[in-house]
JSON list of C-alpha atoms in Angstrom, two decimals:
[
{"chain": "Z", "resi": 1, "resn": "MET", "atom": "CA", "xyz": [-11.05, -10.67, 23.34]},
{"chain": "Z", "resi": 2, "resn": "THR", "atom": "CA", "xyz": [-10.04, -11.50, 19.92]},
{"chain": "Z", "resi": 3, "resn": "GLY", "atom": "CA", "xyz": [-6.11, -10.85, 18.77]},
{"chain": "Z", "resi": 4, "resn": "PRO", "atom": "CA", "xyz": [-5.04, -9.64, 15.46]},
{"chain": "Z", "resi": 5, "resn": "GLY", "atom": "CA", "xyz": [-4.59, -13.23, 14.08]},
{"chain": "Z", "resi": 6, "resn": "GLU", "atom": "CA", "xyz": [-8.31, -13.92, 14.65]},
{"chain": "Z", "resi": 7, "resn": "ARG", "atom": "CA", "xyz": [-9.43, -10.65, 13.38]},
{"chain": "Z", "resi": 8, "resn": "LEU", "atom": "CA", "xyz": [-7.42, -11.07, 10.11]},
{"chain": "Z", "resi": 9, "resn": "THR", "atom": "CA", "xyz": [-9.10, -14.36, 9.62]},
{"chain": "Z", "resi": 10, "resn": "ALA", "atom": "CA", "xyz": [-12.25, -12.56, 9.86]},
{"chain": "Z", "resi": 11, "resn": "VAL", "atom": "CA", "xyz": [-11.37, -9.71, 7.65]},
{"chain": "Z", "resi": 12, "resn": "ALA", "atom": "CA", "xyz": [-10.19, -12.16, 5.09]},
{"chain": "Z", "resi": 13, "resn": "GLY", "atom": "CA", "xyz": [-13.53, -13.83, 5.30]},
{"chain": "Z", "resi": 14, "resn": "ARG", "atom": "CA", "xyz": [-15.21, -10.46, 4.54]},
{"chain": "Z", "resi": 15, "resn": "LEU", "atom": "CA", "xyz": [-12.97, -9.78, 1.61]},
{"chain": "Z", "resi": 16, "resn": "ARG", "atom": "CA", "xyz": [-13.90, -13.21, 0.04]},
{"chain": "Z", "resi": 17, "resn": "GLU", "atom": "CA", "xyz": [-17.55, -12.24, 0.47]},
{"chain": "Z", "resi": 18, "resn": "ALA", "atom": "CA", "xyz": [-16.88, -8.73, -1.08]},
{"chain": "Z", "resi": 19, "resn": "CYS", "atom": "CA", "xyz": [-15.40, -10.47, -4.04]},
{"chain": "Z", "resi": 20, "resn": "GLU", "atom": "CA", "xyz": [-18.33, -12.92, -4.35]},
{"chain": "Z", "resi": 21, "resn": "ARG", "atom": "CA", "xyz": [-20.55, -9.91, -4.35]},
{"chain": "Z", "resi": 22, "resn": "ALA", "atom": "CA", "xyz": [-18.70, -8.29, -6.98]},
{"chain": "Z", "resi": 23, "resn": "GLY", "atom": "CA", "xyz": [-18.44, -11.50, -9.22]},
{"chain": "Z", "resi": 24, "resn": "ARG", "atom": "CA", "xyz": [-14.66, -11.72, -8.76]},
{"chain": "Z", "resi": 25, "resn": "PRO", "atom": "CA", "xyz": [-12.42, -14.46, -7.87]},
{"chain": "Z", "resi": 26, "resn": "ALA", "atom": "CA", "xyz": [-11.15, -14.23, -4.24]},
{"chain": "Z", "resi": 27, "resn": "ASP", "atom": "CA", "xyz": [-7.66, -14.14, -5.23]},
{"chain": "Z", "resi": 28, "resn": "ASP", "atom": "CA", "xyz": [-8.18, -11.01, -7.61]},
{"chain": "Z", "resi": 29, "resn": "VAL", "atom": "CA", "xyz": [-7.76, -8.87, -4.58]},
{"chain": "Z", "resi": 30, "resn": "ALA", "atom": "CA", "xyz": [-4.63, -8.83, -2.28]},
{"chain": "Z", "resi": 31, "resn": "LEU", "atom": "CA", "xyz": [-5.07, -8.05, 1.68]},
{"chain": "Z", "resi": 32, "resn": "ILE", "atom": "CA", "xyz": [-2.49, -5.82, 2.90]},
{"chain": "Z", "resi": 33, "resn": "ALA", "atom": "CA", "xyz": [-2.54, -5.82, 6.79]},
{"chain": "Z", "resi": 34, "resn": "VAL", "atom": "CA", "xyz": [-1.36, -2.53, 7.78]},
{"chain": "Z", "resi": 35, "resn": "SER", "atom": "CA", "xyz": [1.13, -2.92, 10.85]},
{"chain": "Z", "resi": 36, "resn": "LYS", "atom": "CA", "xyz": [2.23, 0.62, 11.01]},
{"chain": "Z", "resi": 37, "resn": "PHE", "atom": "CA", "xyz": [2.65, 1.79, 14.94]},
{"chain": "Z", "resi": 38, "resn": "HIS", "atom": "CA", "xyz": [1.80, -1.90, 16.33]},
{"chain": "Z", "resi": 39, "resn": "PRO", "atom": "CA", "xyz": [4.57, -3.91, 17.98]},
{"chain": "Z", "resi": 40, "resn": "GLU", "atom": "CA", "xyz": [6.17, -7.04, 16.63]},
{"chain": "Z", "resi": 41, "resn": "ALA", "atom": "CA", "xyz": [4.09, -9.13, 18.88]},
{"chain": "Z", "resi": 42, "resn": "ALA", "atom": "CA", "xyz": [1.02, -8.23, 17.10]},
{"chain": "Z", "resi": 43, "resn": "VAL", "atom": "CA", "xyz": [2.49, -8.72, 13.68]},
{"chain": "Z", "resi": 44, "resn": "LEU", "atom": "CA", "xyz": [3.74, -12.15, 14.81]},
{"chain": "Z", "resi": 45, "resn": "ASP", "atom": "CA", "xyz": [0.02, -13.09, 15.75]},
{"chain": "Z", "resi": 46, "resn": "VAL", "atom": "CA", "xyz": [-0.97, -12.26, 12.18]},
{"chain": "Z", "resi": 47, "resn": "LEU", "atom": "CA", "xyz": [2.07, -14.16, 10.50]},
{"chain": "Z", "resi": 48, "resn": "ALA", "atom": "CA", "xyz": [1.25, -17.16, 12.30]},
{"chain": "Z", "resi": 49, "resn": "THR", "atom": "CA", "xyz": [-2.08, -17.34, 10.35]},
{"chain": "Z", "resi": 50, "resn": "GLY", "atom": "CA", "xyz": [-0.05, -17.81, 7.13]},
{"chain": "Z", "resi": 51, "resn": "HIS", "atom": "CA", "xyz": [-0.57, -14.34, 5.89]},
{"chain": "Z", "resi": 52, "resn": "ARG", "atom": "CA", "xyz": [2.43, -12.67, 4.45]},
{"chain": "Z", "resi": 53, "resn": "ARG", "atom": "CA", "xyz": [1.54, -9.10, 3.20]},
{"chain": "Z", "resi": 54, "resn": "PHE", "atom": "CA", "xyz": [2.15, -6.25, 5.48]},
{"chain": "Z", "resi": 55, "resn": "GLY", "atom": "CA", "xyz": [1.93, -2.29, 5.29]},
{"chain": "Z", "resi": 56, "resn": "GLU", "atom": "CA", "xyz": [4.09, 0.20, 6.96]},
{"chain": "Z", "resi": 57, "resn": "SER", "atom": "CA", "xyz": [4.06, 3.93, 6.58]},
{"chain": "Z", "resi": 58, "resn": "ARG", "atom": "CA", "xyz": [7.37, 5.07, 7.87]},
{"chain": "Z", "resi": 59, "resn": "VAL", "atom": "CA", "xyz": [10.83, 3.86, 6.69]},
{"chain": "Z", "resi": 60, "resn": "GLN", "atom": "CA", "xyz": [12.50, 4.12, 10.12]},
{"chain": "Z", "resi": 61, "resn": "GLU", "atom": "CA", "xyz": [9.73, 2.21, 11.87]},
{"chain": "Z", "resi": 62, "resn": "ALA", "atom": "CA", "xyz": [10.09, -0.56, 9.34]},
{"chain": "Z", "resi": 63, "resn": "GLN", "atom": "CA", "xyz": [13.74, -0.52, 9.50]},
{"chain": "Z", "resi": 64, "resn": "THR", "atom": "CA", "xyz": [13.34, -1.08, 13.47]},
{"chain": "Z", "resi": 65, "resn": "LYS", "atom": "CA", "xyz": [10.67, -3.66, 13.29]},
{"chain": "Z", "resi": 66, "resn": "TRP", "atom": "CA", "xyz": [11.10, -5.79, 10.08]},
{"chain": "Z", "resi": 67, "resn": "PRO", "atom": "CA", "xyz": [14.46, -7.15, 9.45]},
{"chain": "Z", "resi": 68, "resn": "ALA", "atom": "CA", "xyz": [14.11, -9.49, 12.38]},
{"chain": "Z", "resi": 69, "resn": "LEU", "atom": "CA", "xyz": [10.78, -10.51, 11.34]},
{"chain": "Z", "resi": 70, "resn": "ARG", "atom": "CA", "xyz": [11.88, -11.17, 7.87]},
{"chain": "Z", "resi": 71, "resn": "GLU", "atom": "CA", "xyz": [14.70, -13.43, 9.31]},
{"chain": "Z", "resi": 72, "resn": "ARG", "atom": "CA", "xyz": [11.84, -15.67, 10.51]},
{"chain": "Z", "resi": 73, "resn": "TYR", "atom": "CA", "xyz": [9.60, -15.16, 7.69]},
{"chain": "Z", "resi": 74, "resn": "PRO", "atom": "CA", "xyz": [11.67, -14.53, 4.72]},
{"chain": "Z", "resi": 75, "resn": "ASP", "atom": "CA", "xyz": [8.46, -14.77, 2.41]},
{"chain": "Z", "resi": 76, "resn": "ALA", "atom": "CA", "xyz": [6.83, -11.78, 3.90]},
{"chain": "Z", "resi": 77, "resn": "GLU", "atom": "CA", "xyz": [5.99, -9.06, 1.52]},
{"chain": "Z", "resi": 78, "resn": "LEU", "atom": "CA", "xyz": [6.37, -5.56, 2.79]},
{"chain": "Z", "resi": 79, "resn": "HIS", "atom": "CA", "xyz": [4.51, -2.46, 1.24]},
{"chain": "Z", "resi": 80, "resn": "LEU", "atom": "CA", "xyz": [5.24, 0.90, 1.82]},
{"chain": "Z", "resi": 81, "resn": "ILE", "atom": "CA", "xyz": [1.94, 2.97, 2.11]},
{"chain": "Z", "resi": 82, "resn": "GLY", "atom": "CA", "xyz": [2.96, 6.28, 3.51]},
{"chain": "Z", "resi": 83, "resn": "SER", "atom": "CA", "xyz": [4.47, 9.43, 2.12]},
{"chain": "Z", "resi": 84, "resn": "LEU", "atom": "CA", "xyz": [8.22, 9.00, 1.22]},
{"chain": "Z", "resi": 85, "resn": "GLN", "atom": "CA", "xyz": [10.71, 11.60, 1.67]},
{"chain": "Z", "resi": 86, "resn": "THR", "atom": "CA", "xyz": [13.29, 11.75, -1.15]},
{"chain": "Z", "resi": 87, "resn": "ASN", "atom": "CA", "xyz": [16.18, 11.37, 0.94]},
{"chain": "Z", "resi": 88, "resn": "LYS", "atom": "CA", "xyz": [14.71, 7.92, 2.31]},
{"chain": "Z", "resi": 89, "resn": "ALA", "atom": "CA", "xyz": [14.36, 6.54, -1.29]},
{"chain": "Z", "resi": 90, "resn": "ALA", "atom": "CA", "xyz": [17.20, 4.30, -1.05]},
{"chain": "Z", "resi": 91, "resn": "ALA", "atom": "CA", "xyz": [16.34, 2.95, 2.36]},
{"chain": "Z", "resi": 92, "resn": "ALA", "atom": "CA", "xyz": [12.88, 2.29, 0.86]},
{"chain": "Z", "resi": 93, "resn": "VAL", "atom": "CA", "xyz": [14.30, 0.45, -1.89]},
{"chain": "Z", "resi": 94, "resn": "GLY", "atom": "CA", "xyz": [16.34, -1.87, 0.09]},
{"chain": "Z", "resi": 95, "resn": "LEU", "atom": "CA", "xyz": [13.66, -2.63, 2.62]},
{"chain": "Z", "resi": 96, "resn": "PHE", "atom": "CA", "xyz": [10.33, -2.55, 0.80]},
{"chain": "Z", "resi": 97, "resn": "ASP", "atom": "CA", "xyz": [8.86, -4.87, -1.91]},
{"chain": "Z", "resi": 98, "resn": "VAL", "atom": "CA", "xyz": [6.19, -2.48, -3.07]},
{"chain": "Z", "resi": 99, "resn": "ILE", "atom": "CA", "xyz": [6.14, 1.38, -2.87]},
{"chain": "Z", "resi": 100, "resn": "HIS", "atom": "CA", "xyz": [2.71, 2.63, -3.06]},
{"chain": "Z", "resi": 101, "resn": "SER", "atom": "CA", "xyz": [3.34, 6.45, -2.76]},
{"chain": "Z", "resi": 102, "resn": "VAL", "atom": "CA", "xyz": [5.31, 7.84, -5.74]},
{"chain": "Z", "resi": 103, "resn": "ASP", "atom": "CA", "xyz": [4.12, 11.12, -6.30]},
{"chain": "Z", "resi": 104, "resn": "ARG", "atom": "CA", "xyz": [6.90, 13.54, -8.00]},
{"chain": "Z", "resi": 105, "resn": "PRO", "atom": "CA", "xyz": [9.46, 13.26, -10.15]},
{"chain": "Z", "resi": 106, "resn": "ARG", "atom": "CA", "xyz": [12.07, 13.99, -7.88]},
{"chain": "Z", "resi": 107, "resn": "LEU", "atom": "CA", "xyz": [11.05, 10.95, -5.87]},
{"chain": "Z", "resi": 108, "resn": "ALA", "atom": "CA", "xyz": [10.99, 8.97, -8.92]},
{"chain": "Z", "resi": 109, "resn": "ALA", "atom": "CA", "xyz": [14.52, 9.77, -9.79]},
{"chain": "Z", "resi": 110, "resn": "GLY", "atom": "CA", "xyz": [15.89, 8.96, -6.34]},
{"chain": "Z", "resi": 111, "resn": "LEU", "atom": "CA", "xyz": [14.08, 5.64, -6.33]},
{"chain": "Z", "resi": 112, "resn": "ALA", "atom": "CA", "xyz": [15.47, 4.83, -10.07]},
{"chain": "Z", "resi": 113, "resn": "ALA", "atom": "CA", "xyz": [18.91, 5.82, -8.76]},
{"chain": "Z", "resi": 114, "resn": "ALA", "atom": "CA", "xyz": [18.68, 3.53, -5.62]},
{"chain": "Z", "resi": 115, "resn": "MET", "atom": "CA", "xyz": [17.44, 0.66, -7.99]},
{"chain": "Z", "resi": 116, "resn": "ASP", "atom": "CA", "xyz": [20.20, 1.09, -10.39]},
{"chain": "Z", "resi": 117, "resn": "ARG", "atom": "CA", "xyz": [22.77, 1.07, -7.41]},
{"chain": "Z", "resi": 118, "resn": "THR", "atom": "CA", "xyz": [21.18, -2.05, -5.65]},
{"chain": "Z", "resi": 119, "resn": "GLY", "atom": "CA", "xyz": [19.75, -4.15, -8.28]},
{"chain": "Z", "resi": 120, "resn": "ARG", "atom": "CA", "xyz": [16.37, -4.18, -6.25]},
{"chain": "Z", "resi": 121, "resn": "ARG", "atom": "CA", "xyz": [13.39, -3.30, -8.13]},
{"chain": "Z", "resi": 122, "resn": "PRO", "atom": "CA", "xyz": [10.36, -3.04, -5.94]},
{"chain": "Z", "resi": 123, "resn": "ARG", "atom": "CA", "xyz": [7.07, -2.41, -7.70]},
{"chain": "Z", "resi": 124, "resn": "CYS", "atom": "CA", "xyz": [5.85, 1.05, -7.69]},
{"chain": "Z", "resi": 125, "resn": "LEU", "atom": "CA", "xyz": [2.54, 2.71, -7.68]},
{"chain": "Z", "resi": 126, "resn": "ILE", "atom": "CA", "xyz": [1.58, 6.44, -8.07]},
{"chain": "Z", "resi": 127, "resn": "GLN", "atom": "CA", "xyz": [-0.22, 7.98, -5.39]},
{"chain": "Z", "resi": 128, "resn": "VAL", "atom": "CA", "xyz": [-3.19, 10.16, -6.82]},
{"chain": "Z", "resi": 129, "resn": "ASP", "atom": "CA", "xyz": [-4.77, 13.06, -4.68]},
{"chain": "Z", "resi": 130, "resn": "THR", "atom": "CA", "xyz": [-8.28, 12.28, -5.99]},
{"chain": "Z", "resi": 131, "resn": "GLY", "atom": "CA", "xyz": [-9.84, 14.64, -3.34]},
{"chain": "Z", "resi": 132, "resn": "ALA", "atom": "CA", "xyz": [-7.48, 17.71, -4.03]},
{"chain": "Z", "resi": 133, "resn": "GLU", "atom": "CA", "xyz": [-6.23, 17.69, -0.39]},
{"chain": "Z", "resi": 134, "resn": "ALA", "atom": "CA", "xyz": [-3.07, 20.17, -0.23]},
{"chain": "Z", "resi": 135, "resn": "GLN", "atom": "CA", "xyz": [-2.04, 18.39, 3.15]},
{"chain": "Z", "resi": 136, "resn": "LYS", "atom": "CA", "xyz": [-1.90, 14.95, 1.62]},
{"chain": "Z", "resi": 137, "resn": "GLY", "atom": "CA", "xyz": [0.45, 13.32, -0.65]},
{"chain": "Z", "resi": 138, "resn": "GLY", "atom": "CA", "xyz": [-0.34, 12.38, -4.21]},
{"chain": "Z", "resi": 139, "resn": "VAL", "atom": "CA", "xyz": [-0.21, 13.84, -7.79]},
{"chain": "Z", "resi": 140, "resn": "ALA", "atom": "CA", "xyz": [-3.29, 15.87, -9.05]},
{"chain": "Z", "resi": 141, "resn": "PRO", "atom": "CA", "xyz": [-5.01, 13.59, -11.54]},
{"chain": "Z", "resi": 142, "resn": "ASP", "atom": "CA", "xyz": [-4.57, 16.32, -14.24]},
{"chain": "Z", "resi": 143, "resn": "ALA", "atom": "CA", "xyz": [-0.94, 15.94, -13.63]},
{"chain": "Z", "resi": 144, "resn": "LEU", "atom": "CA", "xyz": [-0.82, 12.16, -13.37]},
{"chain": "Z", "resi": 145, "resn": "ALA", "atom": "CA", "xyz": [0.10, 11.65, -17.29]},
{"chain": "Z", "resi": 146, "resn": "ALA", "atom": "CA", "xyz": [3.04, 13.70, -17.00]},
{"chain": "Z", "resi": 147, "resn": "LEU", "atom": "CA", "xyz": [4.27, 11.74, -14.02]},
{"chain": "Z", "resi": 148, "resn": "VAL", "atom": "CA", "xyz": [3.29, 8.30, -15.36]},
{"chain": "Z", "resi": 149, "resn": "LYS", "atom": "CA", "xyz": [5.70, 9.34, -18.66]},
{"chain": "Z", "resi": 150, "resn": "GLU", "atom": "CA", "xyz": [8.29, 10.51, -16.28]},
{"chain": "Z", "resi": 151, "resn": "CYS", "atom": "CA", "xyz": [8.42, 7.17, -14.29]},
{"chain": "Z", "resi": 152, "resn": "ARG", "atom": "CA", "xyz": [8.23, 5.01, -17.30]},
{"chain": "Z", "resi": 153, "resn": "ASP", "atom": "CA", "xyz": [10.22, 6.82, -20.01]},
{"chain": "Z", "resi": 154, "resn": "VAL", "atom": "CA", "xyz": [12.73, 8.63, -18.09]},
{"chain": "Z", "resi": 155, "resn": "CYS", "atom": "CA", "xyz": [13.32, 6.77, -14.95]},
{"chain": "Z", "resi": 156, "resn": "GLU", "atom": "CA", "xyz": [12.45, 3.54, -16.30]},
{"chain": "Z", "resi": 157, "resn": "LEU", "atom": "CA", "xyz": [10.59, 2.28, -12.93]},
{"chain": "Z", "resi": 158, "resn": "PRO", "atom": "CA", "xyz": [8.91, -0.69, -12.48]},
{"chain": "Z", "resi": 159, "resn": "LEU", "atom": "CA", "xyz": [5.45, 1.06, -12.47]},
{"chain": "Z", "resi": 160, "resn": "THR", "atom": "CA", "xyz": [2.70, -1.24, -11.95]},
{"chain": "Z", "resi": 161, "resn": "GLY", "atom": "CA", "xyz": [-0.31, 0.70, -10.57]},
{"chain": "Z", "resi": 162, "resn": "LEU", "atom": "CA", "xyz": [-2.05, 3.67, -8.75]},
{"chain": "Z", "resi": 163, "resn": "MET", "atom": "CA", "xyz": [-3.05, 4.25, -5.07]},
{"chain": "Z", "resi": 164, "resn": "CYS", "atom": "CA", "xyz": [-5.38, 6.73, -3.55]},
{"chain": "Z", "resi": 165, "resn": "ILE", "atom": "CA", "xyz": [-6.64, 7.80, -0.08]},
{"chain": "Z", "resi": 166, "resn": "PRO", "atom": "CA", "xyz": [-10.22, 9.24, -0.19]},
{"chain": "Z", "resi": 167, "resn": "PRO", "atom": "CA", "xyz": [-10.98, 12.42, 1.83]},
{"chain": "Z", "resi": 168, "resn": "ALA", "atom": "CA", "xyz": [-12.37, 11.39, 5.53]},
{"chain": "Z", "resi": 169, "resn": "GLY", "atom": "CA", "xyz": [-15.98, 11.70, 5.90]},
{"chain": "Z", "resi": 170, "resn": "GLU", "atom": "CA", "xyz": [-16.68, 11.61, 1.71]},
{"chain": "Z", "resi": 171, "resn": "ASP", "atom": "CA", "xyz": [-18.39, 8.99, -0.10]},
{"chain": "Z", "resi": 172, "resn": "PRO", "atom": "CA", "xyz": [-15.22, 7.01, -1.34]},
{"chain": "Z", "resi": 173, "resn": "VAL", "atom": "CA", "xyz": [-17.09, 5.55, -4.48]},
{"chain": "Z", "resi": 174, "resn": "PRO", "atom": "CA", "xyz": [-16.43, 8.39, -6.73]},
{"chain": "Z", "resi": 175, "resn": "HIS", "atom": "CA", "xyz": [-12.71, 8.19, -5.84]},
{"chain": "Z", "resi": 176, "resn": "PHE", "atom": "CA", "xyz": [-12.37, 4.68, -6.29]},
{"chain": "Z", "resi": 177, "resn": "ARG", "atom": "CA", "xyz": [-14.07, 5.11, -9.63]},
{"chain": "Z", "resi": 178, "resn": "LEU", "atom": "CA", "xyz": [-11.74, 7.82, -10.52]},
{"chain": "Z", "resi": 179, "resn": "LEU", "atom": "CA", "xyz": [-8.73, 5.86, -9.84]},
{"chain": "Z", "resi": 180, "resn": "ARG", "atom": "CA", "xyz": [-9.91, 2.71, -11.48]},
{"chain": "Z", "resi": 181, "resn": "SER", "atom": "CA", "xyz": [-10.41, 5.02, -14.70]},
{"chain": "Z", "resi": 182, "resn": "LEU", "atom": "CA", "xyz": [-7.14, 6.60, -14.40]},
{"chain": "Z", "resi": 183, "resn": "ALA", "atom": "CA", "xyz": [-5.30, 3.08, -13.94]},
{"chain": "Z", "resi": 184, "resn": "ALA", "atom": "CA", "xyz": [-7.31, 2.04, -17.09]},
{"chain": "Z", "resi": 185, "resn": "GLU", "atom": "CA", "xyz": [-6.29, 4.91, -19.18]},
{"chain": "Z", "resi": 186, "resn": "HIS", "atom": "CA", "xyz": [-2.62, 4.29, -18.41]},
{"chain": "Z", "resi": 187, "resn": "GLY", "atom": "CA", "xyz": [-2.72, 0.72, -18.78]},
{"chain": "Z", "resi": 188, "resn": "LEU", "atom": "CA", "xyz": [-1.72, 0.07, -14.94]},
{"chain": "Z", "resi": 189, "resn": "ALA", "atom": "CA", "xyz": [-2.98, -3.29, -13.75]},
{"chain": "Z", "resi": 190, "resn": "GLU", "atom": "CA", "xyz": [-2.77, -2.33, -10.15]},
{"chain": "Z", "resi": 191, "resn": "VAL", "atom": "CA", "xyz": [-5.29, -0.40, -8.10]},
{"chain": "Z", "resi": 192, "resn": "SER", "atom": "CA", "xyz": [-4.48, 0.33, -4.41]},
{"chain": "Z", "resi": 193, "resn": "MET", "atom": "CA", "xyz": [-7.51, 1.80, -2.56]},
{"chain": "Z", "resi": 194, "resn": "GLY", "atom": "CA", "xyz": [-9.85, 0.81, 0.27]},
{"chain": "Z", "resi": 195, "resn": "MET", "atom": "CA", "xyz": [-9.18, 0.76, 4.04]},
{"chain": "Z", "resi": 196, "resn": "SER", "atom": "CA", "xyz": [-11.02, -0.81, 6.97]},
{"chain": "Z", "resi": 197, "resn": "ALA", "atom": "CA", "xyz": [-14.30, 1.02, 6.66]},
{"chain": "Z", "resi": 198, "resn": "ASP", "atom": "CA", "xyz": [-14.65, 0.78, 2.96]},
{"chain": "Z", "resi": 199, "resn": "PHE", "atom": "CA", "xyz": [-12.83, -2.12, 1.40]},
{"chain": "Z", "resi": 200, "resn": "GLY", "atom": "CA", "xyz": [-15.95, -3.84, 0.37]},
{"chain": "Z", "resi": 201, "resn": "ALA", "atom": "CA", "xyz": [-16.83, -0.70, -1.89]},
{"chain": "Z", "resi": 202, "resn": "ALA", "atom": "CA", "xyz": [-13.37, -0.83, -3.27]},
{"chain": "Z", "resi": 203, "resn": "VAL", "atom": "CA", "xyz": [-13.56, -4.24, -4.34]},
{"chain": "Z", "resi": 204, "resn": "ALA", "atom": "CA", "xyz": [-16.77, -3.42, -5.90]},
{"chain": "Z", "resi": 205, "resn": "GLU", "atom": "CA", "xyz": [-15.18, -0.68, -7.89]},
{"chain": "Z", "resi": 206, "resn": "GLY", "atom": "CA", "xyz": [-12.13, -2.74, -9.11]},
{"chain": "Z", "resi": 207, "resn": "ALA", "atom": "CA", "xyz": [-9.40, -2.53, -6.42]},
{"chain": "Z", "resi": 208, "resn": "THR", "atom": "CA", "xyz": [-6.72, -5.26, -6.75]},
{"chain": "Z", "resi": 209, "resn": "MET", "atom": "CA", "xyz": [-5.13, -4.13, -3.26]},
{"chain": "Z", "resi": 210, "resn": "VAL", "atom": "CA", "xyz": [-6.90, -3.16, 0.00]},
{"chain": "Z", "resi": 211, "resn": "ARG", "atom": "CA", "xyz": [-5.14, -1.86, 2.86]},
{"chain": "Z", "resi": 212, "resn": "VAL", "atom": "CA", "xyz": [-6.62, -2.88, 6.15]},
{"chain": "Z", "resi": 213, "resn": "GLY", "atom": "CA", "xyz": [-5.24, -1.66, 9.54]},
{"chain": "Z", "resi": 214, "resn": "SER", "atom": "CA", "xyz": [-7.60, -1.19, 12.46]},
{"chain": "Z", "resi": 215, "resn": "ALA", "atom": "CA", "xyz": [-9.77, -3.91, 11.45]},
{"chain": "Z", "resi": 216, "resn": "VAL", "atom": "CA", "xyz": [-7.11, -6.30, 11.94]},
{"chain": "Z", "resi": 217, "resn": "PHE", "atom": "CA", "xyz": [-4.77, -4.70, 14.61]},
{"chain": "Z", "resi": 218, "resn": "GLY", "atom": "CA", "xyz": [-7.25, -2.37, 16.57]},
{"chain": "Z", "resi": 219, "resn": "PRO", "atom": "CA", "xyz": [-6.78, 1.24, 17.21]},
{"chain": "Z", "resi": 220, "resn": "ARG", "atom": "CA", "xyz": [-3.37, 2.36, 17.08]},
{"chain": "Z", "resi": 221, "resn": "PRO", "atom": "CA", "xyz": [-1.31, 2.45, 19.96]},
{"chain": "Z", "resi": 222, "resn": "ARG", "atom": "CA", "xyz": [0.07, 5.89, 19.60]},
{"chain": "Z", "resi": 223, "resn": "ALA", "atom": "CA", "xyz": [-0.97, 8.82, 17.42]},
{"chain": "Z", "resi": 224, "resn": "GLY", "atom": "CA", "xyz": [0.59, 9.13, 13.89]},
{"chain": "Z", "resi": 225, "resn": "VAL", "atom": "CA", "xyz": [-0.09, 9.42, 10.12]}
]
């Protein structure tokens, strides 16, 4: 039975093949190994391969898991891919290198205040709700321009891109195309889209980051979002 490290190597190979099919250099797309809900031992198995980009969805879990891991691997890059409560903005700024889920002005202001206090400036992406799903985080596409302006001109965040999570059971390609178009419209270089089941399609549509969890770590050991 293969472990997370071996599966990571296989996924990285599939990602290179997807880049080749799309006519893109392999280093155009960053692979984020989504380790949420998985134990330290599984993360260490992936770290041993040389991989350094990881995603977590909850601040509290990352606070428990990552300080010790980062002592051993200080070059690890940690991405927050889950929704973020405003009252945890300061903790997120202190722990993460990239925050994918900015979706409202109040959160942008909280992140900006924490950055001013600490001097840490993690890259920020706005999450766009391309599927109009009320239960998910993300700003509606027609409200994106206002939030981009807020992040840039008022909060002065290091805004670098957009992120989306297409609705389950739908063809993700229209959502990927919309996100890529919106990123280009606003001059944002980073596009975070594509997960275990569809990252190949995301690469073909211009993803610069893909977030792969189950294909690397296997099924989640406990329920969660």
